[in-house]
Short mmCIF file of C-alpha atoms in Angstrom, two decimals:
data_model
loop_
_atom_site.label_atom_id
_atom_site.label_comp_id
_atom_site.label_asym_id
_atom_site.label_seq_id
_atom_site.Cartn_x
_atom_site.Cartn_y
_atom_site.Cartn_z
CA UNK A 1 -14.84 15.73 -14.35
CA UNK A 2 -16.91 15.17 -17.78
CA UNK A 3 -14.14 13.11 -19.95
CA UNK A 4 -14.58 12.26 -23.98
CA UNK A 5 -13.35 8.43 -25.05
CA UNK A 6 -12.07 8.06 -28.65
CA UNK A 7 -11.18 5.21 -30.30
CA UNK A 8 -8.03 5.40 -33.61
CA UNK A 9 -5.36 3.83 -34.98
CA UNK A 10 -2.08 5.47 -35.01
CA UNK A 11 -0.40 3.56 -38.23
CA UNK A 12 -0.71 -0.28 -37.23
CA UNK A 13 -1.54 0.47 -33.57
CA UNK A 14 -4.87 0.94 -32.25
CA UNK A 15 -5.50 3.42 -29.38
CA UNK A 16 -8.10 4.42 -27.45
CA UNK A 17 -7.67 7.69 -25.84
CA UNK A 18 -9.39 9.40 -22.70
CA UNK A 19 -9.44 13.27 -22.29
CA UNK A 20 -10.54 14.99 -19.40
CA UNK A 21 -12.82 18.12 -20.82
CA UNK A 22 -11.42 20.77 -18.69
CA UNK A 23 -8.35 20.14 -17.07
CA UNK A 24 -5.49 22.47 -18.20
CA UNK A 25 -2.33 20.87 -19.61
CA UNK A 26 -3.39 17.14 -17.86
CA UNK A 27 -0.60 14.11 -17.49
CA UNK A 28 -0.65 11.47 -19.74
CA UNK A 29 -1.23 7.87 -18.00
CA UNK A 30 -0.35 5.32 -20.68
CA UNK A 31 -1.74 1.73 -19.78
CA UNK A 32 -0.44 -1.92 -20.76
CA UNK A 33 -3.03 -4.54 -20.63
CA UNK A 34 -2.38 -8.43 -19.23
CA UNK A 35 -1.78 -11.32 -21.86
CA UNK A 36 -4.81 -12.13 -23.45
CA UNK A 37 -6.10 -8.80 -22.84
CA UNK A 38 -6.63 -5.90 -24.69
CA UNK A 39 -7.16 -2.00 -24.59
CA UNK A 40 -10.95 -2.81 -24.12
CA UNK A 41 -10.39 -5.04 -21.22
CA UNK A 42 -12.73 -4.00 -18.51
CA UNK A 43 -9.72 -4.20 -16.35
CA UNK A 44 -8.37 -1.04 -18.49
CA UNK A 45 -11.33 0.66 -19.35
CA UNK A 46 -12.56 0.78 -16.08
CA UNK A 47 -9.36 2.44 -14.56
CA UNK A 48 -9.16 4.29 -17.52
CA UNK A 49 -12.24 6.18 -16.79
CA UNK A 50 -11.74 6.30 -13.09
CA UNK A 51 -8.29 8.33 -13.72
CA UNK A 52 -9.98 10.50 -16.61
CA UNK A 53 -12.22 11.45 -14.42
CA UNK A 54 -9.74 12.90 -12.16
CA UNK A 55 -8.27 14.80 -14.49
CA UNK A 56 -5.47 12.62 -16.53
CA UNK A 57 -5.31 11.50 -20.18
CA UNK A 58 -5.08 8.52 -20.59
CA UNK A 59 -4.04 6.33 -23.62
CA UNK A 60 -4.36 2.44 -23.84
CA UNK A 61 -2.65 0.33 -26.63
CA UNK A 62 -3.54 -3.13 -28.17
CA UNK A 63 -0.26 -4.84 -27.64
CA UNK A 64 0.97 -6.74 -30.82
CA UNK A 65 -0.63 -10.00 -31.47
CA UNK A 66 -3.42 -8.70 -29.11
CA UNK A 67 -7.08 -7.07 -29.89
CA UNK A 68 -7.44 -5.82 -32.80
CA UNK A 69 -4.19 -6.66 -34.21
CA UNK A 70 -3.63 -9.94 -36.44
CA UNK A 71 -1.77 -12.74 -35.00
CA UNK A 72 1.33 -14.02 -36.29
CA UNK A 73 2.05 -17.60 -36.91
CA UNK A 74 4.82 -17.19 -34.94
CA UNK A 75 3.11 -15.84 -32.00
CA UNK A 76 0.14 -18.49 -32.17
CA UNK A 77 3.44 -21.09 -31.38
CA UNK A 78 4.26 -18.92 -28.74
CA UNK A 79 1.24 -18.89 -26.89
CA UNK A 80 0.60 -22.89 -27.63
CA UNK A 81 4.27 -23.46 -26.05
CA UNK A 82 3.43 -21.28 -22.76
CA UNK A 83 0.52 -23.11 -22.72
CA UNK A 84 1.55 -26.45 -22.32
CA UNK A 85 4.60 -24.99 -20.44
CA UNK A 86 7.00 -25.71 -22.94
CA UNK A 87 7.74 -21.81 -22.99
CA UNK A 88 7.64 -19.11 -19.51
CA UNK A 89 5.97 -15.63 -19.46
CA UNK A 90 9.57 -14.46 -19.64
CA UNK A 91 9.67 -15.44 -23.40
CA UNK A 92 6.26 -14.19 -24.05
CA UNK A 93 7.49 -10.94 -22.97
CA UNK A 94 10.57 -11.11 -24.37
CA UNK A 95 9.11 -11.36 -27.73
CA UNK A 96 6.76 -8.21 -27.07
CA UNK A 97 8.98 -5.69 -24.96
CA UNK A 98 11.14 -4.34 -28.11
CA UNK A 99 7.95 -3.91 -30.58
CA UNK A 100 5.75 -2.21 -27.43
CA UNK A 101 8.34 -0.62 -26.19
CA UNK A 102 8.53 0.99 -30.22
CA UNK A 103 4.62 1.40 -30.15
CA UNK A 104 4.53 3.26 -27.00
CA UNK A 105 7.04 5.68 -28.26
CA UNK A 106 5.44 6.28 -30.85
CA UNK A 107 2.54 7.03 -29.30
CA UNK A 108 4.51 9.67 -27.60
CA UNK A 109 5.87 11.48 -30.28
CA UNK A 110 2.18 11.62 -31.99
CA UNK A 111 0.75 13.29 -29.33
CA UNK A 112 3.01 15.00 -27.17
CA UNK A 113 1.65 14.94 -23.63
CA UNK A 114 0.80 18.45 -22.32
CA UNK A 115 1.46 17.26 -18.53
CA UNK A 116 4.27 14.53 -17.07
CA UNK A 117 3.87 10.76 -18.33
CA UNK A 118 2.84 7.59 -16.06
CA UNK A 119 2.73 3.92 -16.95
CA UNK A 120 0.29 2.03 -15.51
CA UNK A 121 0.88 -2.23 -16.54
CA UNK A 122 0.06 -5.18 -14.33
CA UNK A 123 1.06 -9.07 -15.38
CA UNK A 124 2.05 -8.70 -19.02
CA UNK A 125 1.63 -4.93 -19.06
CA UNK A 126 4.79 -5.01 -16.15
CA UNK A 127 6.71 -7.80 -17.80
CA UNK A 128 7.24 -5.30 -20.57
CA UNK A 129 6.53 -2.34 -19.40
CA UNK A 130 9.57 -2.55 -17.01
CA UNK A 131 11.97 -2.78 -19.95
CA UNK A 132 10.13 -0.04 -21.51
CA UNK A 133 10.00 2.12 -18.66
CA UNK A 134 13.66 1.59 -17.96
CA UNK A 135 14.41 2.73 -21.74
CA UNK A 136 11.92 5.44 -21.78
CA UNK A 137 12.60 9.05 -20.69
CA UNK A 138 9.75 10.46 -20.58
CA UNK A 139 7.79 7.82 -18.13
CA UNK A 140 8.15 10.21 -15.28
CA UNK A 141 6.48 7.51 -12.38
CA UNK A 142 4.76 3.99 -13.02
CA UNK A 143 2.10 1.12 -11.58
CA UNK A 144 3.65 -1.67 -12.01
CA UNK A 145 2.72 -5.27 -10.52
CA UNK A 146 1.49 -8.91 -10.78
CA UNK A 147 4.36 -10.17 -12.33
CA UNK A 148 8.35 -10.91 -11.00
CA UNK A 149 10.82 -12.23 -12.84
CA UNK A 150 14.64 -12.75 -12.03
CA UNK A 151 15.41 -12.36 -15.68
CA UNK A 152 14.22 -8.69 -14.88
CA UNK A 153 16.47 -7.45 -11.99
CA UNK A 154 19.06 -5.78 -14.23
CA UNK A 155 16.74 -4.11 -15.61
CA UNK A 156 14.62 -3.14 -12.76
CA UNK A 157 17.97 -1.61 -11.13
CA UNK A 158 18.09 0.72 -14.67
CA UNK A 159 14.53 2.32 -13.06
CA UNK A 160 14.90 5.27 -11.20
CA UNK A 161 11.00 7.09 -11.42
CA UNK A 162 8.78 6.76 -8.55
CA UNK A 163 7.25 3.01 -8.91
CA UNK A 164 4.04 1.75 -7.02
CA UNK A 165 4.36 -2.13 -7.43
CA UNK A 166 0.93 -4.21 -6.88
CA UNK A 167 1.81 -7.63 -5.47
CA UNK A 168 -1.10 -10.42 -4.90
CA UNK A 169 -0.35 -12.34 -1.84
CA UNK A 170 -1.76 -16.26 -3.33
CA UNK A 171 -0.76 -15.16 -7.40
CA UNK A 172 -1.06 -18.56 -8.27
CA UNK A 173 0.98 -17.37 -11.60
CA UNK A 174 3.64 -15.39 -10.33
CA UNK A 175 5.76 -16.54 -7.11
CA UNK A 176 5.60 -14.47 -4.31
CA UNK A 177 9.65 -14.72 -4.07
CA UNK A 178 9.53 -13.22 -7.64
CA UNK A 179 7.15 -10.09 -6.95
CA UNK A 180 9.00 -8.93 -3.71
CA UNK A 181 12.61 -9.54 -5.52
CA UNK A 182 11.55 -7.28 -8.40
CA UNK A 183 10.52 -4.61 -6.22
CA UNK A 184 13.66 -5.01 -4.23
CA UNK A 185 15.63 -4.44 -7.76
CA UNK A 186 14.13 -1.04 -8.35
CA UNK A 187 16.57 1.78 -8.32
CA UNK A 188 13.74 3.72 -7.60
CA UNK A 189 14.72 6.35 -4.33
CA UNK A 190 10.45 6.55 -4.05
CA UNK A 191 8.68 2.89 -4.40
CA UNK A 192 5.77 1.94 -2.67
CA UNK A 193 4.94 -1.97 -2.08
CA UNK A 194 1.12 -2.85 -1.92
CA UNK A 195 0.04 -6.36 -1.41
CA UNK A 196 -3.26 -8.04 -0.84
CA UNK A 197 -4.49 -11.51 -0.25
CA UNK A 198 -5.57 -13.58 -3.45
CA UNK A 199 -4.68 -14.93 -6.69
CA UNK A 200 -3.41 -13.17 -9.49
CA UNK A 201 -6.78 -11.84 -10.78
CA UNK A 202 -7.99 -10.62 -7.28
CA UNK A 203 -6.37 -6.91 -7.44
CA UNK A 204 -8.83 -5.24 -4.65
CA UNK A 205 -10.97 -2.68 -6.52
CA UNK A 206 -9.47 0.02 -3.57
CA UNK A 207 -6.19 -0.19 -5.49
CA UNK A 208 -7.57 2.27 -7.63
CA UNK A 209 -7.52 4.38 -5.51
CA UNK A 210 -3.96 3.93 -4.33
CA UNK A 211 -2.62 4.42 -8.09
CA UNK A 212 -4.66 7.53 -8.10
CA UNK A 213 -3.44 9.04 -5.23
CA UNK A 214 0.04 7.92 -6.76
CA UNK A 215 -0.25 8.93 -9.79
CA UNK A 216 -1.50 12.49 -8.09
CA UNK A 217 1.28 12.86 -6.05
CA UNK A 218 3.93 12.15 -8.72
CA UNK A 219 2.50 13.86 -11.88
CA UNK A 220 -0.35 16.52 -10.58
CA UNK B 1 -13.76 19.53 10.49
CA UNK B 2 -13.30 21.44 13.71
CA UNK B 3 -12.04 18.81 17.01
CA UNK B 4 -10.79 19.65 20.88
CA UNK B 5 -8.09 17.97 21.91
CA UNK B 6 -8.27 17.08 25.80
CA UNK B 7 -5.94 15.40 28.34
CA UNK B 8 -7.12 13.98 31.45
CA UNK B 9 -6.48 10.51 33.64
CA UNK B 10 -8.45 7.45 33.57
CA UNK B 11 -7.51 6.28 36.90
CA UNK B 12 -3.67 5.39 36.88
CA UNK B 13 -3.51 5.85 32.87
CA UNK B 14 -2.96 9.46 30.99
CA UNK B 15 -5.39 9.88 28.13
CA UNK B 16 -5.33 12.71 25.28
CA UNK B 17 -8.78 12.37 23.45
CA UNK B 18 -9.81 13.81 19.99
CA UNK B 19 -13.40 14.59 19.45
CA UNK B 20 -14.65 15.71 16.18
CA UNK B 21 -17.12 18.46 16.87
CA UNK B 22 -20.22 17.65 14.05
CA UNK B 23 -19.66 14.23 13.39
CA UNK B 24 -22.54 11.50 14.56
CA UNK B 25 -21.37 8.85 15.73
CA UNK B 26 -17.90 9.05 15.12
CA UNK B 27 -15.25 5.95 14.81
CA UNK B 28 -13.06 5.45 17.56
CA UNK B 29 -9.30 4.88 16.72
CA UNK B 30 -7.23 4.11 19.64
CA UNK B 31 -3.50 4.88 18.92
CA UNK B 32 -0.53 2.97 20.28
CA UNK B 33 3.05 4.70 20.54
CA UNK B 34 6.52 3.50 20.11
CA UNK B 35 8.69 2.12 22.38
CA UNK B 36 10.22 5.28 24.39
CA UNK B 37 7.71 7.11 22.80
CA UNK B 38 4.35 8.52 24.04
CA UNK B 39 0.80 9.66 23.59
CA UNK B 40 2.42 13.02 23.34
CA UNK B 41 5.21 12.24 20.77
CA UNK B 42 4.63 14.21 16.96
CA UNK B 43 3.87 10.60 15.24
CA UNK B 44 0.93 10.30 17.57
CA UNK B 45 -0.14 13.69 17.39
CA UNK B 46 0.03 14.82 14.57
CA UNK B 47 -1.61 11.75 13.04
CA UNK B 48 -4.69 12.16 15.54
CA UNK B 49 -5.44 15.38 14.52
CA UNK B 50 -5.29 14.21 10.93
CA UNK B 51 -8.06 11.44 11.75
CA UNK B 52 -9.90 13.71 13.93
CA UNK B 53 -10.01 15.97 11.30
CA UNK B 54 -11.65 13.53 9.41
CA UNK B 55 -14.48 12.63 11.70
CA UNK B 56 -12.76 10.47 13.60
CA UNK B 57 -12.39 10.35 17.75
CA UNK B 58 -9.02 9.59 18.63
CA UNK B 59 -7.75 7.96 21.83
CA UNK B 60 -4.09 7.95 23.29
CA UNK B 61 -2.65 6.63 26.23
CA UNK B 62 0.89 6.43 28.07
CA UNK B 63 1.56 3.03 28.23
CA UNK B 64 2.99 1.67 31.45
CA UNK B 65 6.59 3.05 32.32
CA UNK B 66 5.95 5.72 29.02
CA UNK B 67 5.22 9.22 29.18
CA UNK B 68 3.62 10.83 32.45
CA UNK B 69 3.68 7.25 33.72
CA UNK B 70 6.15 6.29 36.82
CA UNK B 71 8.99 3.80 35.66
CA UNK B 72 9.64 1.03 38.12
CA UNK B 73 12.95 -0.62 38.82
CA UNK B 74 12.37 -3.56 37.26
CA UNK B 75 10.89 -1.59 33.57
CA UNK B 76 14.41 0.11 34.31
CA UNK B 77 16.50 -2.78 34.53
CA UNK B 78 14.38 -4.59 31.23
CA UNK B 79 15.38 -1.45 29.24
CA UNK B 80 19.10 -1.89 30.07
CA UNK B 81 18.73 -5.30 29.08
CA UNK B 82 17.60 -4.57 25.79
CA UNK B 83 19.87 -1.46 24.86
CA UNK B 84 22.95 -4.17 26.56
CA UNK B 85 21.40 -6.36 23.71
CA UNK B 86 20.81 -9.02 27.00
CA UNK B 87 16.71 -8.82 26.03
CA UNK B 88 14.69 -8.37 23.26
CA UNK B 89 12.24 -6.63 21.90
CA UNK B 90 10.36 -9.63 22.79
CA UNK B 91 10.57 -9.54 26.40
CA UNK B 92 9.74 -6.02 26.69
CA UNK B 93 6.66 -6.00 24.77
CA UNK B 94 6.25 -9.38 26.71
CA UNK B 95 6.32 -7.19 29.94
CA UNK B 96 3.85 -4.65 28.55
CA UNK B 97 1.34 -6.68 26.60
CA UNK B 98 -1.03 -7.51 29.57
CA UNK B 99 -1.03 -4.54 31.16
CA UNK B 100 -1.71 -2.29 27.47
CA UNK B 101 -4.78 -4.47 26.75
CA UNK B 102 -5.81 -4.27 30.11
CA UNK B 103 -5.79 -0.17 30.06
CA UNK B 104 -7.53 -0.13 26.35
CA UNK B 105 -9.80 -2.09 27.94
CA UNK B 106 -10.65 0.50 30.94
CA UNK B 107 -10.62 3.08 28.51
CA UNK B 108 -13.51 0.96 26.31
CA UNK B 109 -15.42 0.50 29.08
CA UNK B 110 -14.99 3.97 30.80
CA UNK B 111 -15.71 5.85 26.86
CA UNK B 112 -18.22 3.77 24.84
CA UNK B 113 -17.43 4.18 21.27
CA UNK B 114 -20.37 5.72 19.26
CA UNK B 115 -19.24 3.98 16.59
CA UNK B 116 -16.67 0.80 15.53
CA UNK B 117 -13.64 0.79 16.80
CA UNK B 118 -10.06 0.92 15.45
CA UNK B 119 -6.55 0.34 16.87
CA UNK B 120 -3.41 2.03 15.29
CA UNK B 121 0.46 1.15 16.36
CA UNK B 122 3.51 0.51 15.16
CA UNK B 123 6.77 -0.69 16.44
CA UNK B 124 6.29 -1.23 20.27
CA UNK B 125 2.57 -0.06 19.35
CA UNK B 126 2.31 -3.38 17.12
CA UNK B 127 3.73 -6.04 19.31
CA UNK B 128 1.94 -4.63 21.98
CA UNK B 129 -1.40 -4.46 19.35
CA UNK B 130 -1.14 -7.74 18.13
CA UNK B 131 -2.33 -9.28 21.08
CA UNK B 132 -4.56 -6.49 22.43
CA UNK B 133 -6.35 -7.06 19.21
CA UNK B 134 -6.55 -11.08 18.97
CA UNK B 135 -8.35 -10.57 22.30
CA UNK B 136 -10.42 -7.83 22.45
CA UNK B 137 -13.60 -8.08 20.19
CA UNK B 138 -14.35 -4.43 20.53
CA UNK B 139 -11.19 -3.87 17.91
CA UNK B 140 -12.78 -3.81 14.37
CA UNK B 141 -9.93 -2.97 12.06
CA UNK B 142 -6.09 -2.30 12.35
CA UNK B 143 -3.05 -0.32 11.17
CA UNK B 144 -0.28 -2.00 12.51
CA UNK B 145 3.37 -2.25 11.66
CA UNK B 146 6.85 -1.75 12.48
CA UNK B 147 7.32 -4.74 13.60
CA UNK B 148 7.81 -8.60 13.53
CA UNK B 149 8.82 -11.72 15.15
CA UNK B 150 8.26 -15.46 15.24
CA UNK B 151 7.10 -15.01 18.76
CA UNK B 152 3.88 -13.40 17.52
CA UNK B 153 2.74 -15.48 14.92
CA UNK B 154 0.25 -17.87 17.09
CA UNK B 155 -1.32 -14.45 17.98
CA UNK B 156 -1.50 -12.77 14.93
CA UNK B 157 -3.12 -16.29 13.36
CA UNK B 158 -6.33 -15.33 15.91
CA UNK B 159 -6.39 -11.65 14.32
CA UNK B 160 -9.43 -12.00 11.86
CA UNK B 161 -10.29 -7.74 11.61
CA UNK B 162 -9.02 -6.09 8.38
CA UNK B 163 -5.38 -4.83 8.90
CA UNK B 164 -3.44 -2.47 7.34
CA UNK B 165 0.31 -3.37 7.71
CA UNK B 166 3.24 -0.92 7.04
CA UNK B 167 6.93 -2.20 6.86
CA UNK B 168 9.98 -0.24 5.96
CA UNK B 169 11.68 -2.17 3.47
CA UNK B 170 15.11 -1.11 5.47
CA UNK B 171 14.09 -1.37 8.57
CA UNK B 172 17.17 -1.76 10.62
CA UNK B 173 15.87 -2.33 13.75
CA UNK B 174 12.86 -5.38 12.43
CA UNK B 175 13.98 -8.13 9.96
CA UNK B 176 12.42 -7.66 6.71
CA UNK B 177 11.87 -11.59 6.67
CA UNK B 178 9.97 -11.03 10.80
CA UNK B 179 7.98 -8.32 9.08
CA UNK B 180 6.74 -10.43 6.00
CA UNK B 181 6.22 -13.24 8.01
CA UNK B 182 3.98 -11.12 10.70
CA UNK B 183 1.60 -9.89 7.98
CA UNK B 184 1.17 -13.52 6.28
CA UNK B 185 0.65 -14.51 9.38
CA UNK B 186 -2.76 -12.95 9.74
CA UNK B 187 -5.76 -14.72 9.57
CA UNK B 188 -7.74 -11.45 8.25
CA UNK B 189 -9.02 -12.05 4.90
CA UNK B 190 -8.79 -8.18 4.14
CA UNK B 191 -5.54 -7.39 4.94
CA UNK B 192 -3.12 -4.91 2.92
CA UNK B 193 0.52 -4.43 3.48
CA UNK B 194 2.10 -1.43 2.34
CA UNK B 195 5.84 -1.12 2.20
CA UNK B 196 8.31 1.29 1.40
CA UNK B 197 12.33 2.60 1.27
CA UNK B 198 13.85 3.44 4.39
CA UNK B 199 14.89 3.03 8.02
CA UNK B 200 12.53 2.56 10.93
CA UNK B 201 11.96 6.18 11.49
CA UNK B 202 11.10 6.87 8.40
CA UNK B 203 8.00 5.73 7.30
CA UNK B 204 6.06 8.32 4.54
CA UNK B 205 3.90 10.93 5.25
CA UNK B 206 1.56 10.20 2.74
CA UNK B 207 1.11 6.59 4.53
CA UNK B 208 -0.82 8.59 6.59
CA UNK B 209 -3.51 9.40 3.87
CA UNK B 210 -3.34 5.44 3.43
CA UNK B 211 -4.30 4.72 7.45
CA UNK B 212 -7.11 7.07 6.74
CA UNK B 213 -8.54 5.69 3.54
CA UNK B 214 -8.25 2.13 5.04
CA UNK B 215 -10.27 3.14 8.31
CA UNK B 216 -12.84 5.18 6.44
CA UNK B 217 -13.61 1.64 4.45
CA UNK B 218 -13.77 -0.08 7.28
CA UNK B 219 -14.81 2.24 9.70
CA UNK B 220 -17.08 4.77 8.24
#
């Protein structure tokens, strides 16, 4: 299916959004980028188009302090503590979850999806995209994956939407303990667990497919 | 696509075969039941005519002491032992290991494949795969799952084929820990495991759909 690609900013936040030319009242597939990343990662772009093609919207976000967004003084810290392991993911995220959790709504009450809402996040984009998910009722099912931590079980247990979780077998990041304890917290009655061999930036292209045949099944 | 569906005996060993009717060259997928089970039980069944459907040539067979298959007194007094809890799965998948391989074999040799060949089985179908596949070369990819145990993985280290490996997260009949362990025990450098809510019986439909897109990339 022929799909347009737009790129705006929506107040402070910029968005680029997919649209599938001639799919009647199509979900809405909202995706969270890693740390580092951005809504123009080819990680995102490419999926992007794959599940535009196939009929969804889609809508990706620069996360704040990410892409096009300035960088606070604050964050730059941050991201100097993680890196020299004075800080964890955990308070990377923590910082971000509450204002992308904000953005993402907003998002949502610009442009009111005409079909059911996913989430799709991996490493970062799950670290706060589970808190967001969990506080957001109008994520109706979600990709989730490459990240795990215990600081995220209670909320975890607070998600009840169908969940495919991505785990990578070797994440040299993320402990494999961690991955397979936050899918084990999900409330969720309908999770699916899919792990491959390699590190953390190894995601088999064929997972596509799987969140597409997910995201199909839950919100087609 | 169209298929017949056709019973006959291979010497001592009931066969039900699946032929696509326009396909060249079609994969083979041999298909190994339960324990208890047969090549005649719904699981198997149904599934074949899903992969048949899909240009796929399907093979069942009774294991020994399953199905059309005459139980001797010593199968008879193993099964006691197990439901008595006085044997495990183990021993009886020890007892049938030999002889399985040695029947795929017959039916290899007997039916040349036209194209590769897979193997599909869970539970009794799994320990019973594991070490059909380490040691027949014929085997080019896997779905296996259902299963797990310490005893296997020495075996399952020799299994370099892609697998696909399904656990039930629930599973009361398989430790979860057995199950983890049997899949990271692979050697394969594709290998995917897939894992989801439930009890032993009740593994998704739409797993299904997943056995078929991983033999179609490997297969096809």
């Amino acid at each position: 299916m022929d799909f347009t690609e737009r790129s705006f900013a929506l107040g402070e936040i910029p968005v680029v959004l997919w649209t599938p030319e001639d799919a009647a009242a199509p979900p809405l597939i909202l995706m969270g980028h890693g740390g580092g990343q951005s809504k123009n990662h080819p990680g995102i772009v490419n999926r992007a188009r794959r599940f535009a093609a196939a009929g969804f919207t889609v809508a990706a976000i620069d996360a704040p302090n990410h892409g096009d967004r300035p960088r606070t003084p604050e964050f730059e810290s941050l991201l100097a503590a993680v890196r020299a392991g004075e800080a964890t993911f955990d308070d990377m995220h923590d910082a971000l979850a509450g204002p992308v959790a904000a953005d993402w709504a907003a998002v949502l009450d610009a442009m009111p999806a005409a079909g059911p809402v996913g989430y799709w996040g991996m490493s970062m984009g799950c670290g706060v995209g589970v808190p967001f998910i969990a506080g957001e009722p109008r994520v109706a099912a979600a990709v989730l994956g490459l990240f795990g931590s215990p600081s995220l079980t209670a909320t975890a247990a607070k998600i009840t939407v169908p969940v495919l979780f991505l785990a990578q077998w070797d994440d040299q990041l993320v402990p494999r303990a961690d991955s397979l304890a936050l899918f084990d917290a999900l409330a969720s009655p309908a999770k699916s667990l899919h792990a491959n061999p390699g590190g953390h930036g190894d995601l088999p292209r064929f997972e596509t497919d799987g969140a597409l045949a997910f995201f199909s099944r839950h919100l087609m």
